[in-house]
Coordinates of C-alpha atoms in Angstrom, one line a residue:
M1 CA 0.0 0.0 0.0
T2 CA 2.9 2.3 0.8
R3 CA 4.6 1.7 -2.5
I4 CA 1.3 2.4 -4.4
T5 CA 0.8 5.6 -2.5
Q6 CA 4.4 6.7 -3.1
R7 CA 4.1 5.8 -6.8
F8 CA 1.0 7.9 -7.1
L9 CA 2.6 10.8 -5.2
N10 CA 5.6 10.8 -7.5
S11 CA 3.5 10.7 -10.6
F12 CA 1.4 13.6 -9.3
L13 CA 4.5 15.7 -8.5
K14 CA 6.0 15.0 -11.9
K15 CA 2.7 16.1 -13.7
R16 CA 2.5 19.2 -11.5
A17 CA 6.1 20.1 -12.2
K18 CA 5.5 19.7 -16.0
R19 CA 2.5 21.9 -15.8
E20 CA 4.4 24.6 -14.0
I21 CA 7.2 24.5 -16.6
V22 CA 4.6 24.9 -19.4
L23 CA 3.0 27.8 -17.6
Q24 CA 6.4 29.5 -17.2
E25 CA 7.1 29.0 -20.9
D26 CA 3.8 30.6 -21.7
A27 CA 4.5 33.6 -19.5
C28 CA 7.9 34.0 -21.2
L29 CA 6.2 33.9 -24.7
L30 CA 3.6 36.5 -23.7
N31 CA 6.4 38.9 -22.7
Q32 CA 8.1 38.6 -26.1
Q33 CA 7.8 40.5 -29.3
F34 CA 7.1 39.2 -32.8
T35 CA 9.9 38.6 -35.3
L36 CA 10.1 39.1 -39.0
D37 CA 9.7 35.3 -39.6
L38 CA 6.0 34.5 -40.2
Q39 CA 6.5 30.8 -39.5
Q40 CA 8.2 31.6 -36.2
N41 CA 5.3 33.9 -35.2
E42 CA 2.8 31.2 -36.1
Q43 CA 4.7 28.7 -34.0
M44 CA 4.6 31.1 -31.0
M45 CA 0.8 31.4 -31.4
N46 CA 0.4 27.7 -31.8
E47 CA 2.2 27.2 -28.5
L48 CA 0.0 29.7 -26.7
F49 CA -3.2 28.4 -28.2
R50 CA -2.4 24.7 -28.0
N51 CA -5.5 22.4 -27.6
C52 CA -7.7 25.4 -28.5
S53 CA -9.9 23.9 -31.3
D54 CA -11.9 27.1 -31.7
V55 CA -8.9 29.2 -32.7
V56 CA -8.7 29.5 -36.6
Y57 CA -5.5 29.9 -38.6
R58 CA -6.1 31.0 -42.2
S59 CA -3.2 31.6 -44.6
V60 CA -3.8 34.0 -47.5
Q61 CA -1.7 35.7 -50.3
L62 CA -1.7 39.5 -50.1
H63 CA -1.6 41.0 -53.6
G64 CA -0.5 37.6 -54.9
Q65 CA 3.0 38.0 -53.5
M66 CA 3.0 38.5 -49.7
Q67 CA 2.3 35.5 -47.5
A68 CA -0.1 36.4 -44.6
L69 CA -1.8 34.6 -41.7
L70 CA -5.1 35.4 -40.1
I71 CA -5.8 34.2 -36.6
Y72 CA -9.2 34.6 -34.8
V73 CA -11.6 32.7 -32.5
D74 CA -14.5 31.0 -34.2
G75 CA -17.8 32.2 -32.8
M76 CA -16.5 35.5 -31.6
V77 CA -15.9 37.1 -35.0
D78 CA -18.5 38.2 -37.6
S79 CA -17.7 35.9 -40.6
V80 CA -19.5 38.2 -43.1
S81 CA -17.5 41.2 -42.0
L82 CA -14.4 39.2 -42.1
E83 CA -14.9 38.3 -45.7
E84 CA -16.1 41.7 -46.8
T85 CA -13.9 44.1 -44.9
I86 CA -10.7 42.1 -44.4
L87 CA -10.2 39.3 -46.9
K88 CA -11.4 40.9 -50.0
P89 CA -9.5 44.2 -49.7
L90 CA -6.3 42.5 -48.6
I91 CA -6.2 39.9 -51.4
N92 CA -7.5 42.3 -54.1
P93 CA -5.0 42.2 -57.0
G94 CA -5.6 45.8 -57.7
L95 CA -3.4 47.0 -54.9
P96 CA -0.3 49.1 -55.8
N97 CA 2.9 47.1 -55.9
E98 CA 4.7 49.5 -53.6
L99 CA 2.4 48.5 -50.7
S100 CA 4.6 45.6 -49.6
K101 CA 5.0 46.7 -46.0
L102 CA 2.6 46.5 -43.1
E103 CA 3.0 50.2 -42.4
C104 CA 1.7 50.9 -45.9
L105 CA -1.2 48.5 -45.4
G106 CA -1.8 50.3 -42.1
E107 CA -2.0 53.6 -44.1
L108 CA -4.3 52.0 -46.6
I109 CA -6.6 50.9 -43.9
A110 CA -6.5 54.3 -42.3
N111 CA -7.7 55.6 -45.6
Q112 CA -10.8 53.4 -45.2
A113 CA -9.8 50.9 -47.9
V114 CA -10.6 48.3 -45.1
A115 CA -13.6 49.5 -43.0
T116 CA -13.7 48.1 -39.5
R117 CA -14.7 49.6 -36.1
Q118 CA -11.2 49.6 -34.6
I119 CA -7.7 48.9 -36.1
K120 CA -4.3 49.1 -34.5
L121 CA -0.8 47.8 -35.0
T122 CA 1.3 46.1 -32.3
D123 CA 4.4 43.9 -31.9
R124 CA 3.5 42.6 -28.4
V125 CA 2.5 39.0 -28.1
S126 CA 0.5 39.6 -24.9
E127 CA -1.6 42.4 -26.5
T128 CA -2.2 40.3 -29.6
V129 CA -3.4 37.3 -27.6
Q130 CA -5.7 39.4 -25.4
D131 CA -7.3 41.1 -28.5
I132 CA -7.8 37.8 -30.3
L133 CA -9.6 36.5 -27.2
S134 CA -11.7 39.7 -27.3
G135 CA -13.0 39.1 -30.8
H136 CA -10.3 40.8 -32.9
V137 CA -8.7 39.3 -36.1
A138 CA -4.9 39.3 -36.1
V139 CA -3.2 39.7 -39.5
F140 CA 0.4 38.5 -39.6
V141 CA 2.5 39.4 -42.7
A142 CA 5.8 37.8 -43.8
G143 CA 8.7 40.1 -43.3
E144 CA 6.8 42.3 -40.7
H145 CA 7.3 42.2 -37.0
Q146 CA 4.0 44.1 -36.4
V147 CA 0.6 42.6 -36.3
L148 CA -2.6 44.3 -37.6
L149 CA -5.6 43.8 -35.1
A150 CA -9.1 44.5 -36.5
D151 CA -12.1 44.5 -34.2
L152 CA -14.7 42.3 -35.8
S153 CA -16.2 41.0 -32.6
D154 CA -19.7 39.6 -32.8
F155 CA -20.8 38.0 -29.5
E156 CA -24.1 36.3 -28.9
K157 CA -26.0 38.4 -26.3
R158 CA -29.3 38.5 -24.6
Q159 CA -31.8 41.1 -25.8
V160 CA -32.9 43.9 -23.6
T161 CA -36.0 42.7 -21.6
E162 CA -37.9 43.6 -18.5
P163 CA -35.9 42.9 -15.3
E164 CA -37.5 39.9 -13.5
T165 CA -36.2 40.8 -10.0
E166 CA -37.6 44.4 -10.1
S167 CA -40.9 44.4 -11.9
V168 CA -43.1 47.5 -11.8
V169 CA -46.7 48.4 -12.8
R170 CA -45.7 51.8 -14.0
G171 CA -42.3 52.8 -15.3
P172 CA -39.6 51.8 -17.8
R173 CA -39.5 48.1 -18.7
E174 CA -35.9 47.9 -19.9
G175 CA -33.3 46.0 -17.9
F176 CA -29.6 45.6 -18.1
T177 CA -28.1 42.6 -20.0
E178 CA -24.7 40.8 -19.8
S179 CA -23.1 43.2 -22.4
L180 CA -21.1 46.1 -20.9
R181 CA -21.6 48.3 -24.0
T182 CA -25.3 47.6 -24.1
N183 CA -25.6 48.6 -20.5
T184 CA -23.6 51.9 -20.9
S185 CA -25.7 52.7 -24.0
L186 CA -28.9 52.3 -22.0
L187 CA -27.6 54.9 -19.6
R188 CA -26.3 57.2 -22.4
R189 CA -29.7 57.1 -24.1
R190 CA -31.5 58.5 -21.1
L191 CA -28.8 61.0 -20.0
K192 CA -27.5 62.8 -23.0
S193 CA -24.8 64.8 -21.3
P194 CA -20.9 64.7 -21.5
R195 CA -20.9 65.0 -17.7
L196 CA -21.8 61.3 -17.6
K197 CA -18.4 59.6 -17.3
T198 CA -17.4 56.0 -17.7
E199 CA -14.0 54.9 -16.5
A200 CA -12.7 51.6 -17.8
V201 CA -10.9 49.1 -15.5
T202 CA -9.8 45.5 -16.3
I203 CA -9.9 43.0 -13.5
G204 CA -9.0 39.3 -13.5
A205 CA -5.7 37.7 -14.4
L206 CA -7.4 35.1 -16.5
S207 CA -10.8 36.5 -17.3
Q208 CA -9.6 40.1 -18.1
T209 CA -13.1 41.3 -17.3
D210 CA -14.0 44.8 -18.3
V211 CA -15.4 46.9 -15.5
A212 CA -16.8 50.5 -15.9
L213 CA -17.2 53.1 -13.2
V214 CA -20.0 55.5 -14.1
Y215 CA -20.7 58.8 -12.4
I216 CA -21.8 62.4 -13.2
E217 CA -19.0 64.9 -13.1
G218 CA -19.8 67.9 -10.9
I219 CA -22.3 66.0 -8.8
V220 CA -20.3 63.1 -7.4
E221 CA -18.2 63.8 -4.3
D222 CA -14.5 63.5 -5.2
S223 CA -13.5 61.8 -2.0
I224 CA -16.1 59.0 -2.5
L225 CA -15.0 58.6 -6.2
D226 CA -11.4 58.3 -5.2
E227 CA -12.2 55.7 -2.6
V228 CA -14.2 53.6 -5.1
R229 CA -11.3 53.8 -7.6
K230 CA -8.8 52.7 -4.9
R231 CA -10.9 49.7 -3.8
V232 CA -11.6 48.5 -7.3
S233 CA -8.0 49.0 -8.5
R234 CA -6.5 46.9 -5.7
I235 CA -8.6 43.8 -6.5
E236 CA -6.4 40.9 -7.5
I237 CA -8.3 37.7 -8.6
D238 CA -8.0 35.1 -11.3
A239 CA -11.5 35.7 -12.8
V240 CA -14.6 37.9 -12.3
L241 CA -17.8 36.1 -13.4
D242 CA -20.3 38.4 -11.9
S243 CA -20.6 41.8 -10.2
G244 CA -21.0 39.9 -6.9
F245 CA -17.3 39.1 -7.1
I246 CA -16.5 42.8 -7.1
E247 CA -19.1 43.5 -4.3
E248 CA -17.3 41.3 -1.9
F249 CA -14.0 43.1 -2.4
I250 CA -15.3 46.6 -2.0
E251 CA -17.9 46.4 0.7
D252 CA -17.3 48.1 4.1
A253 CA -18.6 45.4 6.5
P254 CA -17.9 41.9 5.0
F255 CA -19.2 40.1 8.1
S256 CA -22.4 42.0 8.3
P257 CA -25.6 40.3 6.9
F258 CA -26.8 43.7 5.7
P259 CA -25.4 44.9 2.3
T260 CA -23.5 48.1 2.0
V261 CA -23.5 47.9 -1.8
Q262 CA -26.7 48.1 -3.7
N263 CA -27.4 46.1 -6.9
T264 CA -30.0 46.6 -9.5
E265 CA -31.1 45.5 -13.0
R266 CA -32.8 48.7 -13.8
P267 CA -31.1 51.6 -15.8
D268 CA -33.6 54.1 -14.3
V269 CA -32.6 53.2 -10.8
V270 CA -28.9 53.6 -11.7
L271 CA -29.4 57.0 -13.3
S272 CA -31.5 58.3 -10.4
S273 CA -28.7 57.2 -8.1
L274 CA -26.1 58.9 -10.2
L275 CA -28.1 62.1 -10.1
E276 CA -27.9 61.9 -6.3
G277 CA -24.1 61.8 -6.4
K278 CA -23.7 58.0 -6.2
I279 CA -21.4 55.8 -8.4
G280 CA -22.3 52.8 -10.5
V281 CA -20.0 49.8 -11.1
I282 CA -20.9 47.9 -14.3
V283 CA -19.3 44.5 -14.9
N284 CA -19.1 42.9 -18.3
G285 CA -21.1 39.6 -18.2
S286 CA -23.4 40.6 -15.4
P287 CA -26.9 42.3 -15.6
F288 CA -26.6 43.5 -12.1
V289 CA -25.0 47.0 -11.6
L290 CA -23.5 47.9 -8.3
I291 CA -24.4 51.3 -6.7
V292 CA -22.3 52.9 -3.9
P293 CA -22.7 54.4 -1.4
M294 CA -25.8 52.6 -0.1
T295 CA -28.0 53.6 2.9
F296 CA -30.6 51.6 4.7
W297 CA -33.4 53.8 3.4
S298 CA -32.5 53.2 -0.2
A299 CA -33.1 49.5 0.4
L300 CA -36.7 50.2 1.2
Q301 CA -37.4 52.4 -1.8
A302 CA -38.9 50.9 -4.9
A303 CA -38.5 52.3 -8.4
E304 CA -42.3 52.6 -8.7
D305 CA -42.4 55.1 -5.8
Y306 CA -41.1 57.8 -8.1
Y307 CA -43.6 57.2 -11.0
E308 CA -46.9 57.2 -9.1
H309 CA -48.4 60.1 -7.3
F310 CA -46.6 61.1 -4.2
I311 CA -49.6 60.5 -2.0
Y312 CA -49.9 56.9 -3.1
S313 CA -46.1 56.4 -2.9
T314 CA -46.1 57.7 0.7
A315 CA -48.9 55.4 1.7
I316 CA -47.3 52.4 0.2
R317 CA -44.0 53.3 1.8
W318 CA -45.6 53.4 5.2
L319 CA -47.2 50.1 4.5
R320 CA -43.8 48.7 3.6
F321 CA -42.3 49.9 6.9
T322 CA -45.1 48.3 8.8
L323 CA -44.7 45.0 7.0
L324 CA -40.9 45.2 7.6
F325 CA -41.5 45.3 11.4
I326 CA -44.0 42.5 11.1
S327 CA -41.6 40.3 9.2
I328 CA -39.0 40.8 11.9
L329 CA -41.0 40.8 15.1
L330 CA -44.3 39.0 14.7
P331 CA -43.0 35.4 15.4
S332 CA -40.8 36.6 18.3
L333 CA -43.7 38.6 19.8
Y334 CA -46.0 35.6 19.5
V335 CA -43.4 33.3 21.2
A336 CA -42.6 35.9 24.0
A337 CA -46.3 36.6 24.7
T338 CA -47.4 32.9 24.8
T339 CA -44.4 31.8 26.8
F340 CA -43.6 34.6 29.2
H341 CA -46.2 37.4 29.0
P342 CA -49.7 35.9 28.6
E343 CA -51.1 38.9 30.5
L344 CA -50.4 41.0 27.3
V345 CA -52.8 38.8 25.3
P346 CA -56.6 39.4 25.5
A347 CA -58.3 36.6 27.5
E348 CA -60.4 35.2 24.7
L349 CA -57.5 35.2 22.3
L350 CA -55.3 33.5 24.9
L351 CA -57.9 30.8 25.5
S352 CA -58.2 30.2 21.8
I353 CA -54.4 29.9 21.5
A354 CA -54.2 27.6 24.5
A355 CA -56.9 25.3 23.1
A356 CA -55.1 25.2 19.7
R357 CA -51.8 24.4 21.4
E358 CA -53.2 21.6 23.5
G359 CA -51.5 18.4 22.6
V360 CA -48.5 20.1 20.8
P361 CA -45.4 18.4 22.2
F362 CA -43.0 21.3 21.6
P363 CA -42.6 24.6 23.3
A364 CA -43.6 27.7 21.3
V365 CA -40.0 28.6 20.4
V366 CA -39.2 25.2 19.0
E367 CA -42.5 25.2 17.1
A368 CA -41.7 28.6 15.6
L369 CA -38.2 27.6 14.6
L370 CA -39.5 24.4 13.0
M371 CA -42.2 26.3 11.0
E372 CA -39.7 29.0 9.9
F373 CA -37.3 26.4 8.7
M374 CA -40.0 24.6 6.7
F375 CA -41.2 27.9 5.2
E376 CA -37.6 28.9 4.2
A377 CA -37.1 25.4 2.7
L378 CA -40.2 25.7 0.6
R379 CA -39.3 29.2 -0.6
E380 CA -35.8 28.1 -1.6
A381 CA -37.2 25.1 -3.4
G382 CA -39.7 27.3 -5.3
I383 CA -36.8 29.5 -6.5
R384 CA -34.6 26.6 -7.6
L385 CA -37.4 24.5 -9.4
P386 CA -38.3 25.3 -13.0
K387 CA -40.6 28.3 -13.3
P388 CA -43.7 26.4 -14.6
I389 CA -43.8 24.2 -11.5
G390 CA -41.8 26.2 -8.9
S391 CA -44.6 28.4 -7.7
A392 CA -47.2 25.6 -7.8
V393 CA -45.0 23.2 -5.8
S394 CA -44.2 25.8 -3.2
M395 CA -47.8 26.8 -2.7
V396 CA -49.1 23.3 -2.6
G397 CA -46.3 22.2 -0.4
A398 CA -47.0 25.0 2.1
L399 CA -50.7 24.1 2.2
V400 CA -50.2 20.4 2.5
I401 CA -47.4 20.5 5.0
G402 CA -49.1 23.2 7.1
E403 CA -52.4 21.3 7.3
S404 CA -50.8 18.0 7.9
A405 CA -48.6 19.4 10.7
V406 CA -51.7 20.9 12.4
N407 CA -53.7 17.7 12.0
A408 CA -50.8 15.6 13.4
G409 CA -50.5 17.9 16.4
I410 CA -46.9 18.8 15.7
V411 CA -47.7 22.6 15.5
A412 CA -50.6 24.7 16.4
A413 CA -52.8 26.5 13.8
P414 CA -52.0 30.0 15.2
M415 CA -48.3 29.4 14.6
V416 CA -48.9 28.4 11.0
I417 CA -50.9 31.7 10.5
V418 CA -48.1 33.8 12.2
V419 CA -45.3 32.2 10.1
A420 CA -47.3 32.5 6.8
F421 CA -48.2 36.2 7.5
T422 CA -44.5 36.8 8.4
G423 CA -43.4 35.3 5.1
I424 CA -45.8 37.3 3.1
A425 CA -44.7 40.5 4.9
S426 CA -41.1 39.7 4.1
F427 CA -41.8 39.8 0.3
S428 CA -42.7 43.5 0.5
I429 CA -39.0 44.5 0.9
P430 CA -37.9 45.7 -2.6
R431 CA -34.2 44.5 -2.3
Y432 CA -33.8 40.8 -2.2
N433 CA -30.5 40.8 -0.4
V434 CA -31.9 43.2 2.3
G435 CA -34.9 40.9 2.7
L436 CA -32.6 37.9 3.1
A437 CA -30.6 39.7 5.8
F438 CA -33.8 40.3 7.8
R439 CA -34.8 36.7 7.3
L440 CA -31.6 35.7 9.0
V441 CA -32.1 38.2 11.8
R442 CA -35.5 36.7 12.6
F443 CA -33.9 33.5 13.9
P444 CA -31.7 35.0 16.7
L445 CA -34.6 37.2 17.7
L446 CA -36.8 34.0 18.0
I447 CA -34.2 32.4 20.2
L448 CA -33.9 35.5 22.4
A449 CA -37.7 35.7 22.7
G450 CA -37.9 32.0 23.7
T451 CA -35.3 32.4 26.4
L452 CA -35.8 36.0 27.8
G453 CA -39.2 37.0 26.5
L454 CA -39.7 40.7 25.7
Y455 CA -36.4 41.6 27.4
G456 CA -34.6 39.3 24.8
I457 CA -36.4 41.1 21.9
G458 CA -35.4 44.4 23.4
F459 CA -31.8 43.3 23.7
G460 CA -31.8 42.0 20.1
L461 CA -33.3 45.2 18.7
L462 CA -30.9 47.3 20.6
A463 CA -27.9 45.3 19.3
L464 CA -29.4 45.6 15.7
L465 CA -29.7 49.4 16.1
I466 CA -26.1 49.7 17.4
H467 CA -25.0 47.6 14.4
F468 CA -26.8 49.9 12.0
V469 CA -25.4 53.1 13.6
N470 CA -21.9 51.7 13.3
L471 CA -22.2 50.6 9.6
R472 CA -20.7 52.8 6.9
S473 CA -20.8 52.6 3.1
F474 CA -17.8 54.4 1.7
G475 CA -17.8 56.7 4.6
V476 CA -21.5 57.5 4.5
P477 CA -23.5 56.5 7.7
Y478 CA -25.9 53.6 7.0
L479 CA -28.9 55.3 8.7
A480 CA -28.2 58.8 7.3
P481 CA -29.8 61.3 7.2
V482 CA -31.9 60.1 10.1
S483 CA -28.8 59.2 12.2
P484 CA -26.9 61.4 12.2
R485 CA -29.8 63.9 11.7
M486 CA -29.3 66.1 8.7
H487 CA -31.9 68.8 8.2
G488 CA -33.5 69.1 4.8
N489 CA -32.7 65.6 3.7
S490 CA -35.8 63.8 5.0
K491 CA -38.1 64.4 2.1
D492 CA -37.5 61.0 0.6
I493 CA -37.2 58.8 3.7
F494 CA -40.4 58.2 5.5
I495 CA -42.4 60.1 2.9
R496 CA -42.0 60.7 -0.8
A497 CA -42.4 64.4 -1.2
P498 CA -43.7 65.9 -4.4
R499 CA -41.1 66.1 -7.2
W500 CA -41.1 69.9 -7.1
A501 CA -40.5 69.9 -3.4
M502 CA -37.3 67.8 -3.5
R503 CA -35.1 70.7 -4.6
D504 CA -31.8 69.6 -3.1
R505 CA -29.7 66.5 -3.6
P506 CA -28.8 64.1 -0.8
F507 CA -26.4 65.1 2.0
F508 CA -23.3 63.3 0.7
V509 CA -23.1 65.4 -2.5
G510 CA -20.3 67.9 -2.2
R511 CA -21.4 70.3 -5.0
D512 CA -24.2 71.2 -7.3
K513 CA -26.7 70.5 -4.5
E514 CA -29.7 72.2 -6.1
R515 CA -31.4 70.1 -8.8
I516 CA -34.8 71.8 -9.1
P517 CA -35.1 75.6 -9.1
E518 CA -37.5 77.2 -6.7
G519 CA -41.0 78.1 -7.8
Q520 CA -41.9 74.8 -9.6
K521 CA -45.0 74.1 -7.5
P522 CA -48.1 73.8 -9.8
D523 CA -50.2 76.9 -9.6
P524 CA -53.2 77.0 -12.0
Q525 CA -53.9 80.6 -11.1
R526 CA -50.4 81.8 -12.0
G527 CA -51.3 82.5 -15.6
K528 CA -54.5 84.3 -14.8
R529 CA -52.7 86.6 -12.4
T530 CA -50.1 87.6 -15.0

């Protein structure tokens, strides 16, 4: 047995050493420059793209006398544009004989003999490899050490559709896609101003993911913008597959269940945040755009609040706050009242609860934890199942399991009602990650209520409040402008003031605070008086 283990270990170490040697050789090749020998250049590219069956090598004759080689990735290049804008002009026998150097071909292309979106010349192997993997066509010519790179990228991408996670009754129905340029164009189309800036950053040693920082110059606070740049630029990772990768590197409180970075699929939400002085982080390959800084109150604001009449929006916002407290406290208050403080419950209701709980073998706290666990399991199963059957299975499962548990005497009917109402109330929180955080908080509050009663709930809420007060998002207090209190910034917190009344931008904007001039209140008699 020892000999077999030693043999396997030696084989493993030899293979790993061989892989490390190959990787070192690739790193050396990437740092080199191309030579005048076309075959040597082709051999270098073959070494770097070994076992890459999707990389195409195509040899052509330029002007019938110069040997050339085209390298591109199949599926990432528009084949029609390749034929029409690259191959036909380069192999056209009508080219002048003196154009035998790549510099001359470069001048010819600059004169629009070959029309592509972007053309450049380089002699660096690393830059060529990176551009080929980004959808460019590399043209190698015999006797030239420079390579012509033409952008003919044509990726398959999802069409702009309504965002599924943030649906509205009234408002724009467009959502971000996985294409970075499509997402920036959605912003540009709505905000036609050169003050809308997009700064490009590349993150990921292997993925080389394009990331864009978007903000409005003159509105954003310079100190916050510099902090975002610093946090994003110091990220070192092998690959970035979604904006969630970036979020975990730039958030202020990584061990807090409450997010300090907002995410959204809606362009209108991003633009409204930029107009408040915030900064967006767009990641290529992800439809979710990050917004910083984030406050607790922005997590409870839905996009539809700003498209309906302010009276309706204010009423719905108060309903949302009420449901938030219900989703956090209702199971804990039920457990505390039935276990430690029955004097707080009306006599008739207490007798009804006692009759329903007769024969239940578990204390109220165990009963609540069991039902909460079942409800969370059903909700998670409904999300993971295919859409046509996910909602049906979760609803039927909840009804069947709830009724069966009551009939079997495992839980009482009032507990099923409390947990079901709590789950419905938790769906009213607009941001999924914030709702998930409150779902997690509900469990320790239940345990505190089952052990210390109302005193435990008080301790839990006090700890939660202290945690909120200490949270920061890029230097901005999490509960601002309520704590610390900032006068004149509460018109969009507990109420949604009329649009003409919200004249100033939020507190963290350093300049250009006024966004609506004074005197915009509707006055039908104004024209008659003048």
